[in-house]
Backbone as ProteinMPNN parsed JSONL, in Angstrom:
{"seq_chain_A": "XXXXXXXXXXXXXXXXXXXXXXXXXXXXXXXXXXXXXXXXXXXXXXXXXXXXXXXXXXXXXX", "coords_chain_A": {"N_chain_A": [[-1.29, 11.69, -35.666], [-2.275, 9.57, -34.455], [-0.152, 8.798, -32.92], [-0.378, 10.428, -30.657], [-2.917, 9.646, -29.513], [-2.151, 7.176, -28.179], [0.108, 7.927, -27.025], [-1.308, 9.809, -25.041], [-3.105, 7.362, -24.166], [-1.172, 5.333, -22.894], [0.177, 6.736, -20.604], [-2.223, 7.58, -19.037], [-3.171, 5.137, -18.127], [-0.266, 4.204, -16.994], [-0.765, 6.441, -14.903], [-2.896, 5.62, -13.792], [-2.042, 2.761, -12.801], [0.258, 3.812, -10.719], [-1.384, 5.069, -9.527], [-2.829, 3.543, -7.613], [-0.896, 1.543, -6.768], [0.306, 3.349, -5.049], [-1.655, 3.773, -3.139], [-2.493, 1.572, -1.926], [-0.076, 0.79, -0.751], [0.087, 3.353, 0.709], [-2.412, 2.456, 2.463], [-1.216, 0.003, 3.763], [1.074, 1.501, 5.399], [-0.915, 2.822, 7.106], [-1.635, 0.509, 8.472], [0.188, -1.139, 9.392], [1.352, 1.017, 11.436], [-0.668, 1.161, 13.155], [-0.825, -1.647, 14.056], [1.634, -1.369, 15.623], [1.187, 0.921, 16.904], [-1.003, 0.01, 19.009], [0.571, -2.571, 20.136], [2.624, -1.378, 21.682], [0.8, 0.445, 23.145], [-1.355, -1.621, 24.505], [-1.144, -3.645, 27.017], [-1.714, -6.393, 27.405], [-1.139, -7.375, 24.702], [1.399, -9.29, 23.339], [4.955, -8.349, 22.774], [6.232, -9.868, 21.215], [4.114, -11.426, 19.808], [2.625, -8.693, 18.799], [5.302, -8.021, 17.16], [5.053, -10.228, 15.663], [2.933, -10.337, 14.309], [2.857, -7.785, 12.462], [5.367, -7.944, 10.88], [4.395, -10.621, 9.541], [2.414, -9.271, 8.232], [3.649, -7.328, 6.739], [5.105, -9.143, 5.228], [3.189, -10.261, 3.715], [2.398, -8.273, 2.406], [4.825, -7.199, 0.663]], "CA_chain_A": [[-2.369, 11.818, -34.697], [-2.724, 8.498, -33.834], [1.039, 8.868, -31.987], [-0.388, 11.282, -29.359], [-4.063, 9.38, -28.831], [-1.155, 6.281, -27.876], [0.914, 8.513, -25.734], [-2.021, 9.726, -23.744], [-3.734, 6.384, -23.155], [-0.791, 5.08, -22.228], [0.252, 8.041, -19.513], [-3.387, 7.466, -18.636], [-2.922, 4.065, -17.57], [0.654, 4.818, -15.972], [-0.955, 7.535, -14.08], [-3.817, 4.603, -12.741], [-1.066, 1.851, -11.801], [0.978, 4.506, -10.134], [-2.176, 5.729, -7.841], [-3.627, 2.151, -6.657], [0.291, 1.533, -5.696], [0.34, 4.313, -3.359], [-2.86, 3.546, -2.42], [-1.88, 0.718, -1.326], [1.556, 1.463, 0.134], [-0.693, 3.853, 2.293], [-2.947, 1.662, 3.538], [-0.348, -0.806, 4.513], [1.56, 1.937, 6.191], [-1.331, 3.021, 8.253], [-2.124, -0.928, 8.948], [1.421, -1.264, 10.354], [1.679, 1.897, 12.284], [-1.998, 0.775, 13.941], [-0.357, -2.598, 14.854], [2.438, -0.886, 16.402], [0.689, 1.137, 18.069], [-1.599, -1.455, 19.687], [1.634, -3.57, 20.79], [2.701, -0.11, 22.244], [-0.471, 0.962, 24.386], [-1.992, -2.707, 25.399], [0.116, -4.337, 28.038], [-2.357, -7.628, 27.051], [-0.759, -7.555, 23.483], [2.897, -9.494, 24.035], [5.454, -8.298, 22.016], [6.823, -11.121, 20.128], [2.759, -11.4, 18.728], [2.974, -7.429, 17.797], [6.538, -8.15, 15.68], [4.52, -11.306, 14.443], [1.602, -9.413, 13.28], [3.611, -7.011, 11.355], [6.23, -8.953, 9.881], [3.346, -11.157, 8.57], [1.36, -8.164, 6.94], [4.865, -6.591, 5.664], [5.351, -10.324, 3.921], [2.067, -10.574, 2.857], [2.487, -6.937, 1.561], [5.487, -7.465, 0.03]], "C_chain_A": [[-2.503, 10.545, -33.872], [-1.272, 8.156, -32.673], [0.176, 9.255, -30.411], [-1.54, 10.331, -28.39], [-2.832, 7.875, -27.77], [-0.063, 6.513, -26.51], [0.032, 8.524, -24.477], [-2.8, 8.427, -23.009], [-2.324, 5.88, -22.482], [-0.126, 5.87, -20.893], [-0.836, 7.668, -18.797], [-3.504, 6.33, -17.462], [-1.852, 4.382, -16.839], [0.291, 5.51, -14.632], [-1.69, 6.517, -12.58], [-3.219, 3.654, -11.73], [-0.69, 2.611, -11.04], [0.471, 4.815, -8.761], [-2.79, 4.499, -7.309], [-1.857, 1.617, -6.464], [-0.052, 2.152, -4.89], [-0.477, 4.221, -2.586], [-2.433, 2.814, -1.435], [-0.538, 0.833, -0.366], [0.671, 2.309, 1.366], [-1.377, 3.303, 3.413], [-1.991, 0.801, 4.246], [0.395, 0.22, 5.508], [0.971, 2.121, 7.415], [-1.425, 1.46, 8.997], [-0.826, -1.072, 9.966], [1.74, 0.065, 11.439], [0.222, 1.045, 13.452], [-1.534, -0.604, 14.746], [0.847, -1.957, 15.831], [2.099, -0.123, 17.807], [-0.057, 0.443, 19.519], [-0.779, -2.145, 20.881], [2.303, -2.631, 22.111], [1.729, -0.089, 23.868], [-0.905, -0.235, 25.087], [-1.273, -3.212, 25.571], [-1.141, -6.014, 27.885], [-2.255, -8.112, 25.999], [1.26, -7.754, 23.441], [3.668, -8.506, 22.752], [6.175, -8.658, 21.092], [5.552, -11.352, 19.237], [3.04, -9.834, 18.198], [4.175, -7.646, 16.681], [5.931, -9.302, 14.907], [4.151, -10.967, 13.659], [2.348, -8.391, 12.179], [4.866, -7.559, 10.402], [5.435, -9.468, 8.461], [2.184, -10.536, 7.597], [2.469, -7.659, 6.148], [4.862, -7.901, 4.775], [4.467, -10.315, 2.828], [1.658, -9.431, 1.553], [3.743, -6.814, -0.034], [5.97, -7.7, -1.923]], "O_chain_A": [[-2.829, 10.576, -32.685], [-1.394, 7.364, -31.738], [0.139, 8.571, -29.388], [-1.439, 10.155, -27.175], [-2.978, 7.871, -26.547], [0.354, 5.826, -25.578], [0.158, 7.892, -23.428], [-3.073, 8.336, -21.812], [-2.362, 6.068, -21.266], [0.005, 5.03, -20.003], [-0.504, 7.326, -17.662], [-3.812, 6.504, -16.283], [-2.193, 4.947, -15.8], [0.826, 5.285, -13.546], [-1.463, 6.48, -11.371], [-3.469, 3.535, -10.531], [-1.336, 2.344, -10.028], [0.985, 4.883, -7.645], [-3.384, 4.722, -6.254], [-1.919, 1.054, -5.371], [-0.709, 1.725, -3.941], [-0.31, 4.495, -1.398], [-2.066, 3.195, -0.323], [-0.513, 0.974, 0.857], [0.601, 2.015, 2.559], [-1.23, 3.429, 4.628], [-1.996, 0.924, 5.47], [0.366, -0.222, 6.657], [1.51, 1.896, 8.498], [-1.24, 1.434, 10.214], [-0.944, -1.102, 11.191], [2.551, -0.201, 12.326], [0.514, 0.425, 14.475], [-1.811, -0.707, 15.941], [0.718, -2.282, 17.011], [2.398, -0.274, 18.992], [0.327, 0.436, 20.689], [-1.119, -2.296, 22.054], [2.452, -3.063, 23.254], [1.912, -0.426, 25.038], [-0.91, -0.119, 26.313], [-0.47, -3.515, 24.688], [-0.937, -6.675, 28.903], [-2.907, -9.13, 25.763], [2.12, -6.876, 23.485], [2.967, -7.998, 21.877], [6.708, -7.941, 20.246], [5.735, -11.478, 18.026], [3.691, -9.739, 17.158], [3.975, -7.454, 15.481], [6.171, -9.441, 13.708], [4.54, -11.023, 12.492], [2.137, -8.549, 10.976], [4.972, -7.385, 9.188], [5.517, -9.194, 7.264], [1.448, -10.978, 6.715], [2.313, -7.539, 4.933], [4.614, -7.743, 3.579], [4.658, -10.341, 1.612], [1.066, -9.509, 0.476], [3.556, -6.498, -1.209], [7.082, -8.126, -2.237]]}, "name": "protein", "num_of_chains": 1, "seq": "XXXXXXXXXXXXXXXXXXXXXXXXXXXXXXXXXXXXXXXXXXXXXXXXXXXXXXXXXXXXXX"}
């Protein structure tokens, strides 16, 4: 008995790391699509700062 209570906490936990990754991973995706876009649409946003800005959140993401 005490096998299974072992299995499921740990699964349990697994399951938790697994979803605050993706979480994450998501948010960063939208964060970088939103800079892209940005660099995209405003002709007052150069494009050497847009590849900055994202570079430096992908590192920081990393």
């Amino acid at each position: 008995m005490d096998t299974i209570w072992q299995y499921s906490i740990r699964t349990l936990l697994g399951f938790i790391v697994l979803l605050l990754i993706t979480f994450f991973t998501y948010i960063t995706g939208i964060a970088l699509g939103n800079i892209a876009g940005e660099m995209v649409v405003n002709k007052e946003i150069k494009v050497v700062a847009g590849i900055t800005a994202m570079t430096i959140w992908a590192l920081l993401n990393g």
